[in-house]
């Protein structure tokens, strides 16, 4: 899948930076003027060199579930950057029905999928899912708002 947005283009849309920028590229954006139904597909490559693995867990590295949720929230922030005013910051307001289905390990590639299911400015509710090799590894409803 070719990139729609490179990491440099992503950095123009959300304020996160290494080591906390958790979206490596965007492969699909379908932004709708009515916002509801807009969707994004993005990628996060899980590297064995990621600093998180120094402590989570030595000898048995597992990518933390909270960082999967953060990656999903960042992908929603990228999606909402198509609607927001310049320099606004997407903030995570609520996590609902989070489920973690499988471990994410070094060498995995997370596919991050978000669909906007409700929009009332400045609040955005998204149904988000993360996959590795087409297998669902995490899902949650995320409420974000633009500040």
GROMACS .gro file of N, CA and C in nm:
model
  441
    1UNK      N    1   0.084  -0.119   0.000
    1UNK     CA    2   0.000   0.000   0.000
    1UNK      C    3   0.088   0.125   0.000
    2UNK      N    4   0.072   0.214  -0.093
    2UNK     CA    5   0.153   0.336  -0.094
    2UNK      C    6   0.109   0.432   0.016
    3UNK      N    7   0.205   0.511   0.062
    3UNK     CA    8   0.175   0.610   0.166
    3UNK      C    9   0.091   0.723   0.110
    4UNK      N   10  -0.006   0.766   0.188
    4UNK     CA   11  -0.082   0.887   0.159
    4UNK      C   12  -0.013   1.002   0.231
    5UNK      N   13   0.033   0.975   0.355
    5UNK     CA   14   0.109   1.073   0.433
    5UNK      C   15   0.234   1.006   0.489
    6UNK      N   16   0.348   1.068   0.466
    6UNK     CA   17   0.473   1.020   0.524
    6UNK      C   18   0.483   1.069   0.668
    7UNK      N   19   0.583   1.021   0.739
    7UNK     CA   20   0.603   1.066   0.877
    7UNK      C   21   0.626   1.217   0.884
    8UNK      N   22   0.694   1.273   0.786
    8UNK     CA   23   0.716   1.418   0.786
    8UNK      C   24   0.585   1.494   0.768
    9UNK      N   25   0.497   1.440   0.685
    9UNK     CA   26   0.366   1.504   0.666
    9UNK      C   27   0.278   1.487   0.791
   10UNK      N   28   0.290   1.373   0.857
   10UNK     CA   29   0.217   1.349   0.982
   10UNK      C   30   0.259   1.450   1.087
   11UNK      N   31   0.389   1.478   1.094
   11UNK     CA   32   0.441   1.573   1.194
   11UNK      C   33   0.391   1.715   1.170
   12UNK      N   34   0.345   1.744   1.050
   12UNK     CA   35   0.285   1.875   1.024
   12UNK      C   36   0.140   1.881   1.074
   13UNK      N   37   0.082   1.764   1.104
   13UNK     CA   38  -0.060   1.756   1.139
   13UNK      C   39  -0.086   1.733   1.287
   14UNK      N   40   0.007   1.665   1.357
   14UNK     CA   41  -0.008   1.644   1.502
   14UNK      C   42   0.123   1.682   1.570
   15UNK      N   43   0.117   1.720   1.699
   15UNK     CA   44   0.236   1.774   1.765
   15UNK      C   45   0.333   1.669   1.820
   16UNK      N   46   0.302   1.543   1.814
   16UNK     CA   47   0.384   1.438   1.874
   16UNK      C   48   0.517   1.424   1.801
   17UNK      N   49   0.621   1.388   1.875
   17UNK     CA   50   0.755   1.367   1.819
   17UNK      C   51   0.817   1.243   1.883
   18UNK      N   52   0.922   1.191   1.818
   18UNK     CA   53   0.994   1.075   1.871
   18UNK      C   54   1.042   1.107   2.012
   19UNK      N   55   1.032   1.016   2.104
   19UNK     CA   56   0.990   0.876   2.089
   19UNK      C   57   0.841   0.853   2.107
   20UNK      N   58   0.762   0.960   2.112
   20UNK     CA   59   0.619   0.943   2.138
   20UNK      C   60   0.532   0.960   2.015
   21UNK      N   61   0.590   0.980   1.899
   21UNK     CA   62   0.513   0.978   1.775
   21UNK      C   63   0.492   0.831   1.738
   22UNK      N   64   0.369   0.785   1.741
   22UNK     CA   65   0.340   0.643   1.725
   22UNK      C   66   0.267   0.609   1.595
   23UNK      N   67   0.272   0.700   1.500
   23UNK     CA   68   0.217   0.674   1.365
   23UNK      C   69   0.332   0.695   1.267
   24UNK      N   70   0.369   0.589   1.195
   24UNK     CA   71   0.482   0.597   1.102
   24UNK      C   72   0.440   0.643   0.962
   25UNK      N   73   0.322   0.602   0.920
   25UNK     CA   74   0.272   0.647   0.790
   25UNK      C   75   0.121   0.625   0.785
   26UNK      N   76   0.059   0.698   0.695
   26UNK     CA   77  -0.085   0.684   0.671
   26UNK      C   78  -0.101   0.628   0.531
   27UNK      N   79  -0.180   0.521   0.520
   27UNK     CA   80  -0.198   0.456   0.390
   27UNK      C   81  -0.332   0.488   0.325
   28UNK      N   82  -0.428   0.536   0.405
   28UNK     CA   83  -0.559   0.570   0.348
   28UNK      C   84  -0.626   0.675   0.436
   29UNK      N   85  -0.684   0.775   0.372
   29UNK     CA   86  -0.768   0.874   0.440
   29UNK      C   87  -0.892   0.895   0.355
   30UNK      N   88  -1.007   0.876   0.417
   30UNK     CA   89  -1.134   0.908   0.353
   30UNK      C   90  -1.202   1.009   0.443
   31UNK      N   91  -1.176   1.137   0.418
   31UNK     CA   92  -1.234   1.243   0.500
   31UNK      C   93  -1.359   1.296   0.433
   32UNK      N   94  -1.470   1.294   0.505
   32UNK     CA   95  -1.598   1.339   0.452
   32UNK      C   96  -1.635   1.474   0.512
   33UNK      N   97  -1.695   1.563   0.434
   33UNK     CA   98  -1.733   1.695   0.486
   33UNK      C   99  -1.824   1.687   0.609
   34UNK      N  100  -1.909   1.586   0.615
   34UNK     CA  101  -1.998   1.571   0.731
   34UNK      C  102  -1.928   1.505   0.849
   35UNK      N  103  -1.803   1.466   0.831
   35UNK     CA  104  -1.712   1.408   0.931
   35UNK      C  105  -1.751   1.265   0.969
   36UNK      N  106  -1.875   1.241   1.012
   36UNK     CA  107  -1.916   1.106   1.051
   36UNK      C  108  -1.899   1.014   0.930
   37UNK      N  109  -1.835   0.900   0.954
   37UNK     CA  110  -1.804   0.807   0.846
   37UNK      C  111  -1.664   0.824   0.791
   38UNK      N  112  -1.597   0.932   0.826
   38UNK     CA  113  -1.457   0.951   0.784
   38UNK      C  114  -1.372   0.841   0.844
   39UNK      N  115  -1.269   0.797   0.770
   39UNK     CA  116  -1.185   0.689   0.822
   39UNK      C  117  -1.041   0.706   0.779
   40UNK      N  118  -0.955   0.636   0.854
   40UNK     CA  119  -0.812   0.642   0.829
   40UNK      C  120  -0.752   0.504   0.853
   41UNK      N  121  -0.652   0.470   0.775
   41UNK     CA  122  -0.567   0.353   0.799
   41UNK      C  123  -0.424   0.404   0.811
   42UNK      N  124  -0.357   0.362   0.917
   42UNK     CA  125  -0.220   0.407   0.941
   42UNK      C  126  -0.138   0.289   0.989
   43UNK      N  127  -0.006   0.307   0.989
   43UNK     CA  128   0.086   0.201   1.028
   43UNK      C  129   0.178   0.246   1.140
   44UNK      N  130   0.210   0.152   1.229
   44UNK     CA  131   0.312   0.171   1.331
   44UNK      C  132   0.398   0.046   1.330
   45UNK      N  133   0.526   0.064   1.295
   45UNK     CA  134   0.620  -0.047   1.296
   45UNK      C  135   0.679  -0.061   1.436
   46UNK      N  136   0.671  -0.181   1.490
   46UNK     CA  137   0.718  -0.207   1.626
   46UNK      C  138   0.863  -0.256   1.617
   47UNK      N  139   0.955  -0.169   1.655
   47UNK     CA  140   1.098  -0.198   1.645
   47UNK      C  141   1.152  -0.251   1.778
   48UNK      N  142   1.238  -0.351   1.770
   48UNK     CA  143   1.304  -0.403   1.891
   48UNK      C  144   1.389  -0.296   1.958
   49UNK      N  145   1.425  -0.191   1.882
   49UNK     CA  146   1.507  -0.082   1.936
   49UNK      C  147   1.425   0.024   2.009
   50UNK      N  148   1.292   0.011   2.008
   50UNK     CA  149   1.207   0.109   2.076
   50UNK      C  150   1.246   0.116   2.224
   51UNK      N  151   1.267   0.238   2.277
   51UNK     CA  152   1.309   0.253   2.417
   51UNK      C  153   1.215   0.188   2.518
   52UNK      N  154   1.088   0.170   2.484
   52UNK     CA  155   0.993   0.112   2.580
   52UNK      C  156   1.033  -0.030   2.619
   53UNK      N  157   1.102  -0.100   2.530
   53UNK     CA  158   1.136  -0.240   2.558
   53UNK      C  159   1.249  -0.255   2.659
   54UNK      N  160   1.315  -0.148   2.694
   54UNK     CA  161   1.417  -0.156   2.800
   54UNK      C  162   1.352  -0.189   2.934
   55UNK      N  163   1.225  -0.153   2.949
   55UNK     CA  164   1.158  -0.179   3.075
   55UNK      C  165   1.030  -0.259   3.065
   56UNK      N  166   0.985  -0.290   2.944
   56UNK     CA  167   0.855  -0.358   2.926
   56UNK      C  168   0.869  -0.474   2.829
   57UNK      N  169   0.914  -0.580   2.856
   57UNK     CA  170   0.975  -0.630   2.978
   57UNK      C  171   1.110  -0.687   2.940
   58UNK      N  172   1.216  -0.662   3.020
   58UNK     CA  173   1.349  -0.714   2.985
   58UNK      C  174   1.345  -0.866   2.965
   59UNK      N  175   1.394  -0.910   2.851
   59UNK     CA  176   1.395  -1.053   2.820
   59UNK      C  177   1.266  -1.106   2.761
   60UNK      N  178   1.158  -1.032   2.773
   60UNK     CA  179   1.028  -1.072   2.714
   60UNK      C  180   0.955  -0.946   2.670
   61UNK      N  181   1.003  -0.881   2.563
   61UNK     CA  182   0.945  -0.753   2.522
   61UNK      C  183   0.802  -0.767   2.468
   62UNK      N  184   0.714  -0.684   2.524
   62UNK     CA  185   0.574  -0.676   2.481
   62UNK      C  186   0.541  -0.529   2.466
   63UNK      N  187   0.484  -0.491   2.352
   63UNK     CA  188   0.445  -0.352   2.330
   63UNK      C  189   0.324  -0.323   2.418
   64UNK      N  190   0.330  -0.218   2.502
   64UNK     CA  191   0.222  -0.191   2.598
   64UNK      C  192   0.089  -0.157   2.531
   65UNK      N  193  -0.018  -0.212   2.588
   65UNK     CA  194  -0.152  -0.184   2.538
   65UNK      C  195  -0.187  -0.037   2.540
   66UNK      N  196  -0.141   0.035   2.643
   66UNK     CA  197  -0.172   0.178   2.649
   66UNK      C  198  -0.108   0.253   2.533
   67UNK      N  199   0.005   0.204   2.482
   67UNK     CA  200   0.068   0.269   2.367
   67UNK      C  201  -0.005   0.233   2.237
   68UNK      N  202  -0.067   0.116   2.234
   68UNK     CA  203  -0.153   0.084   2.118
   68UNK      C  204  -0.270   0.181   2.115
   69UNK      N  205  -0.331   0.205   2.230
   69UNK     CA  206  -0.442   0.301   2.238
   69UNK      C  207  -0.394   0.440   2.198
   70UNK      N  208  -0.276   0.480   2.245
   70UNK     CA  209  -0.221   0.611   2.209
   70UNK      C  210  -0.198   0.620   2.058
   71UNK      N  211  -0.147   0.512   1.996
   71UNK     CA  212  -0.126   0.512   1.851
   71UNK      C  213  -0.260   0.529   1.778
   72UNK      N  214  -0.363   0.462   1.828
   72UNK     CA  215  -0.496   0.477   1.768
   72UNK      C  216  -0.547   0.620   1.783
   73UNK      N  217  -0.526   0.679   1.901
   73UNK     CA  218  -0.568   0.818   1.924
   73UNK      C  219  -0.492   0.913   1.833
   74UNK      N  220  -0.362   0.889   1.814
   74UNK     CA  221  -0.284   0.975   1.725
   74UNK      C  222  -0.334   0.963   1.581
   75UNK      N  223  -0.371   0.843   1.540
   75UNK     CA  224  -0.423   0.828   1.403
   75UNK      C  225  -0.555   0.905   1.388
   76UNK      N  226  -0.638   0.905   1.494
   76UNK     CA  227  -0.759   0.988   1.490
   76UNK      C  228  -0.724   1.136   1.482
   77UNK      N  229  -0.619   1.176   1.553
   77UNK     CA  230  -0.574   1.315   1.547
   77UNK      C  231  -0.533   1.355   1.406
   78UNK      N  232  -0.464   1.264   1.337
   78UNK     CA  233  -0.427   1.290   1.198
   78UNK      C  234  -0.553   1.305   1.113
   79UNK      N  235  -0.648   1.215   1.131
   79UNK     CA  236  -0.773   1.223   1.054
   79UNK      C  237  -0.844   1.355   1.079
   80UNK      N  238  -0.852   1.397   1.204
   80UNK     CA  239  -0.924   1.520   1.236
   80UNK      C  240  -0.846   1.645   1.195
   81UNK      N  241  -0.718   1.628   1.163
   81UNK     CA  242  -0.641   1.744   1.116
   81UNK      C  243  -0.694   1.796   0.983
   82UNK      N  244  -0.773   1.716   0.914
   82UNK     CA  245  -0.832   1.762   0.789
   82UNK      C  246  -0.949   1.858   0.814
   83UNK      N  247  -0.997   1.864   0.939
   83UNK     CA  248  -1.109   1.951   0.975
   83UNK      C  249  -1.070   2.065   1.067
   84UNK      N  250  -0.958   2.052   1.136
   84UNK     CA  251  -0.926   2.147   1.243
   84UNK      C  252  -0.857   2.272   1.195
   85UNK      N  253  -0.859   2.372   1.281
   85UNK     CA  254  -0.784   2.494   1.252
   85UNK      C  255  -0.636   2.466   1.274
   86UNK      N  256  -0.546   2.536   1.206
   86UNK     CA  257  -0.403   2.512   1.222
   86UNK      C  258  -0.360   2.527   1.367
   87UNK      N  259  -0.267   2.443   1.406
   87UNK     CA  260  -0.202   2.445   1.538
   87UNK      C  261  -0.294   2.405   1.652
   88UNK      N  262  -0.412   2.349   1.626
   88UNK     CA  263  -0.491   2.297   1.736
   88UNK      C  264  -0.437   2.160   1.774
   89UNK      N  265  -0.459   2.121   1.899
   89UNK     CA  266  -0.402   1.997   1.951
   89UNK      C  267  -0.515   1.897   1.978
   90UNK      N  268  -0.506   1.776   1.921
   90UNK     CA  269  -0.606   1.675   1.952
   90UNK      C  270  -0.577   1.614   2.089
   91UNK      N  271  -0.678   1.614   2.178
   91UNK     CA  272  -0.661   1.561   2.313
   91UNK      C  273  -0.752   1.441   2.332
   92UNK      N  274  -0.698   1.338   2.398
   92UNK     CA  275  -0.776   1.219   2.429
   92UNK      C  276  -0.860   1.246   2.553
   93UNK      N  277  -0.991   1.231   2.541
   93UNK     CA  278  -1.081   1.264   2.652
   93UNK      C  279  -1.139   1.142   2.723
   94UNK      N  280  -1.157   1.031   2.650
   94UNK     CA  281  -1.216   0.913   2.712
   94UNK      C  282  -1.181   0.790   2.631
   95UNK      N  283  -1.160   0.682   2.703
   95UNK     CA  284  -1.139   0.550   2.642
   95UNK      C  285  -1.253   0.462   2.692
   96UNK      N  286  -1.325   0.401   2.600
   96UNK     CA  287  -1.439   0.319   2.639
   96UNK      C  288  -1.430   0.184   2.569
   97UNK      N  289  -1.466   0.080   2.644
   97UNK     CA  290  -1.472  -0.056   2.589
   97UNK      C  291  -1.340  -0.102   2.526
   98UNK      N  292  -1.228  -0.065   2.589
   98UNK     CA  293  -1.098  -0.110   2.538
   98UNK      C  294  -1.083  -0.259   2.561
   99UNK      N  295  -1.038  -0.327   2.457
   99UNK     CA  296  -1.015  -0.471   2.465
   99UNK      C  297  -0.882  -0.502   2.398
  100UNK      N  298  -0.803  -0.585   2.464
  100UNK     CA  299  -0.674  -0.627   2.410
  100UNK      C  300  -0.684  -0.777   2.385
  101UNK      N  301  -0.665  -0.815   2.259
  101UNK     CA  302  -0.693  -0.952   2.217
  101UNK      C  303  -0.568  -1.038   2.201
  102UNK      N  304  -0.454  -0.974   2.179
  102UNK     CA  305  -0.332  -1.049   2.150
  102UNK      C  306  -0.211  -0.962   2.179
  103UNK      N  307  -0.096  -1.027   2.205
  103UNK     CA  308   0.028  -0.954   2.230
  103UNK      C  309   0.080  -0.890   2.102
  104UNK      N  310   0.144  -0.776   2.117
  104UNK     CA  311   0.214  -0.709   2.007
  104UNK      C  312   0.362  -0.711   2.043
  105UNK      N  313   0.443  -0.764   1.952
  105UNK     CA  314   0.584  -0.792   1.979
  105UNK      C  315   0.675  -0.716   1.883
  106UNK      N  316   0.803  -0.703   1.920
  106UNK     CA  317   0.899  -0.642   1.827
  106UNK      C  318   0.896  -0.714   1.692
  107UNK      N  319   0.901  -0.636   1.586
  107UNK     CA  320   0.894  -0.690   1.451
  107UNK      C  321   0.754  -0.687   1.392
  108UNK      N  322   0.653  -0.669   1.477
  108UNK     CA  323   0.515  -0.659   1.428
  108UNK      C  324   0.491  -0.524   1.361
  109UNK      N  325   0.395  -0.520   1.273
  109UNK     CA  326   0.347  -0.394   1.216
  109UNK      C  327   0.200  -0.380   1.253
  110UNK      N  328   0.171  -0.274   1.329
  110UNK     CA  329   0.033  -0.244   1.366
  110UNK      C  330  -0.035  -0.172   1.251
  111UNK      N  331  -0.152  -0.218   1.214
  111UNK     CA  332  -0.238  -0.145   1.122
  111UNK      C  333  -0.346  -0.081   1.209
  112UNK      N  334  -0.352   0.051   1.204
  112UNK     CA  335  -0.440   0.130   1.289
  112UNK      C  336  -0.559   0.177   1.206
  113UNK      N  337  -0.678   0.141   1.249
  113UNK     CA  338  -0.800   0.175   1.175
  113UNK      C  339  -0.890   0.257   1.266
  114UNK      N  340  -0.935   0.372   1.218
  114UNK     CA  341  -1.027   0.456   1.294
  114UNK      C  342  -1.139   0.503   1.203
  115UNK      N  343  -1.261   0.498   1.255
  115UNK     CA  344  -1.380   0.548   1.184
  115UNK      C  345  -1.453   0.641   1.280
  116UNK      N  346  -1.486   0.761   1.233
  116UNK     CA  347  -1.560   0.857   1.314
  116UNK      C  348  -1.707   0.815   1.316
  117UNK      N  349  -1.760   0.793   1.437
  117UNK     CA  350  -1.900   0.750   1.448
  117UNK      C  351  -1.991   0.859   1.506
  118UNK      N  352  -1.932   0.963   1.564
  118UNK     CA  353  -2.011   1.074   1.616
  118UNK      C  354  -1.923   1.199   1.618
  119UNK      N  355  -1.985   1.313   1.586
  119UNK     CA  356  -1.909   1.439   1.583
  119UNK      C  357  -1.997   1.552   1.631
  120UNK      N  358  -1.951   1.618   1.733
  120UNK     CA  359  -2.013   1.741   1.781
  120UNK      C  360  -1.899   1.831   1.826
  121UNK      N  361  -1.866   1.927   1.741
  121UNK     CA  362  -1.749   2.011   1.761
  121UNK      C  363  -1.742   2.060   1.904
  122UNK      N  364  -1.630   2.049   1.972
  122UNK     CA  365  -1.501   1.999   1.925
  122UNK      C  366  -1.480   1.850   1.952
  123UNK      N  367  -1.585   1.776   1.991
  123UNK     CA  368  -1.570   1.635   2.029
  123UNK      C  369  -1.590   1.541   1.912
  124UNK      N  370  -1.507   1.438   1.911
  124UNK     CA  371  -1.509   1.338   1.805
  124UNK      C  372  -1.506   1.200   1.870
  125UNK      N  373  -1.600   1.113   1.835
  125UNK     CA  374  -1.601   0.977   1.886
  125UNK      C  375  -1.563   0.884   1.772
  126UNK      N  376  -1.463   0.801   1.797
  126UNK     CA  377  -1.417   0.710   1.694
  126UNK      C  378  -1.417   0.566   1.740
  127UNK      N  379  -1.449   0.477   1.649
  127UNK     CA  380  -1.436   0.334   1.671
  127UNK      C  381  -1.300   0.296   1.614
  128UNK      N  382  -1.210   0.250   1.700
  128UNK     CA  383  -1.073   0.225   1.657
  128UNK      C  384  -1.037   0.078   1.677
  129UNK      N  385  -0.953   0.029   1.586
  129UNK     CA  386  -0.908  -0.110   1.592
  129UNK      C  387  -0.763  -0.116   1.547
  130UNK      N  388  -0.689  -0.207   1.609
  130UNK     CA  389  -0.550  -0.231   1.570
  130UNK      C  390  -0.536  -0.377   1.530
  131UNK      N  391  -0.464  -0.399   1.421
  131UNK     CA  392  -0.445  -0.534   1.367
  131UNK      C  393  -0.296  -0.563   1.348
  132UNK      N  394  -0.259  -0.689   1.360
  132UNK     CA  395  -0.128  -0.738   1.319
  132UNK      C  396  -0.154  -0.859   1.230
  133UNK      N  397  -0.102  -0.856   1.108
  133UNK     CA  398  -0.126  -0.965   1.012
  133UNK      C  399  -0.275  -0.998   0.999
  134UNK      N  400  -0.357  -0.895   0.984
  134UNK     CA  401  -0.502  -0.909   0.968
  134UNK      C  402  -0.575  -0.965   1.090
  135UNK      N  403  -0.504  -0.980   1.202
  135UNK     CA  404  -0.564  -1.030   1.326
  135UNK      C  405  -0.589  -0.913   1.420
  136UNK      N  406  -0.712  -0.901   1.470
  136UNK     CA  407  -0.746  -0.795   1.564
  136UNK      C  408  -0.668  -0.814   1.694
  137UNK      N  409  -0.591  -0.711   1.733
  137UNK     CA  410  -0.513  -0.719   1.858
  137UNK      C  411  -0.566  -0.625   1.965
  138UNK      N  412  -0.638  -0.519   1.925
  138UNK     CA  413  -0.694  -0.425   2.023
  138UNK      C  414  -0.805  -0.345   1.957
  139UNK      N  415  -0.898  -0.299   2.041
  139UNK     CA  416  -1.005  -0.212   1.992
  139UNK      C  417  -1.055  -0.126   2.107
  140UNK      N  418  -1.109  -0.010   2.073
  140UNK     CA  419  -1.164   0.080   2.174
  140UNK      C  420  -1.245   0.189   2.106
  141UNK      N  421  -1.338   0.245   2.181
  141UNK     CA  422  -1.404   0.370   2.140
  141UNK      C  423  -1.325   0.483   2.205
  142UNK      N  424  -1.282   0.578   2.125
  142UNK     CA  425  -1.203   0.690   2.176
  142UNK      C  426  -1.277   0.821   2.152
  143UNK      N  427  -1.286   0.900   2.257
  143UNK     CA  428  -1.341   1.035   2.246
  143UNK      C  429  -1.224   1.132   2.249
  144UNK      N  430  -1.212   1.210   2.146
  144UNK     CA  431  -1.106   1.310   2.138
  144UNK      C  432  -1.170   1.446   2.120
  145UNK      N  433  -1.099   1.550   2.163
  145UNK     CA  434  -1.143   1.681   2.121
  145UNK      C  435  -1.027   1.769   2.084
  146UNK      N  436  -1.061   1.866   2.003
  146UNK     CA  437  -0.961   1.955   1.945
  146UNK      C  438  -0.955   2.081   2.028
  147UNK      N  439  -0.836   2.112   2.076
  147UNK     CA  440  -0.814   2.234   2.156
  147UNK      C  441  -0.735   2.333   2.075
   0.00000   0.00000   0.00000
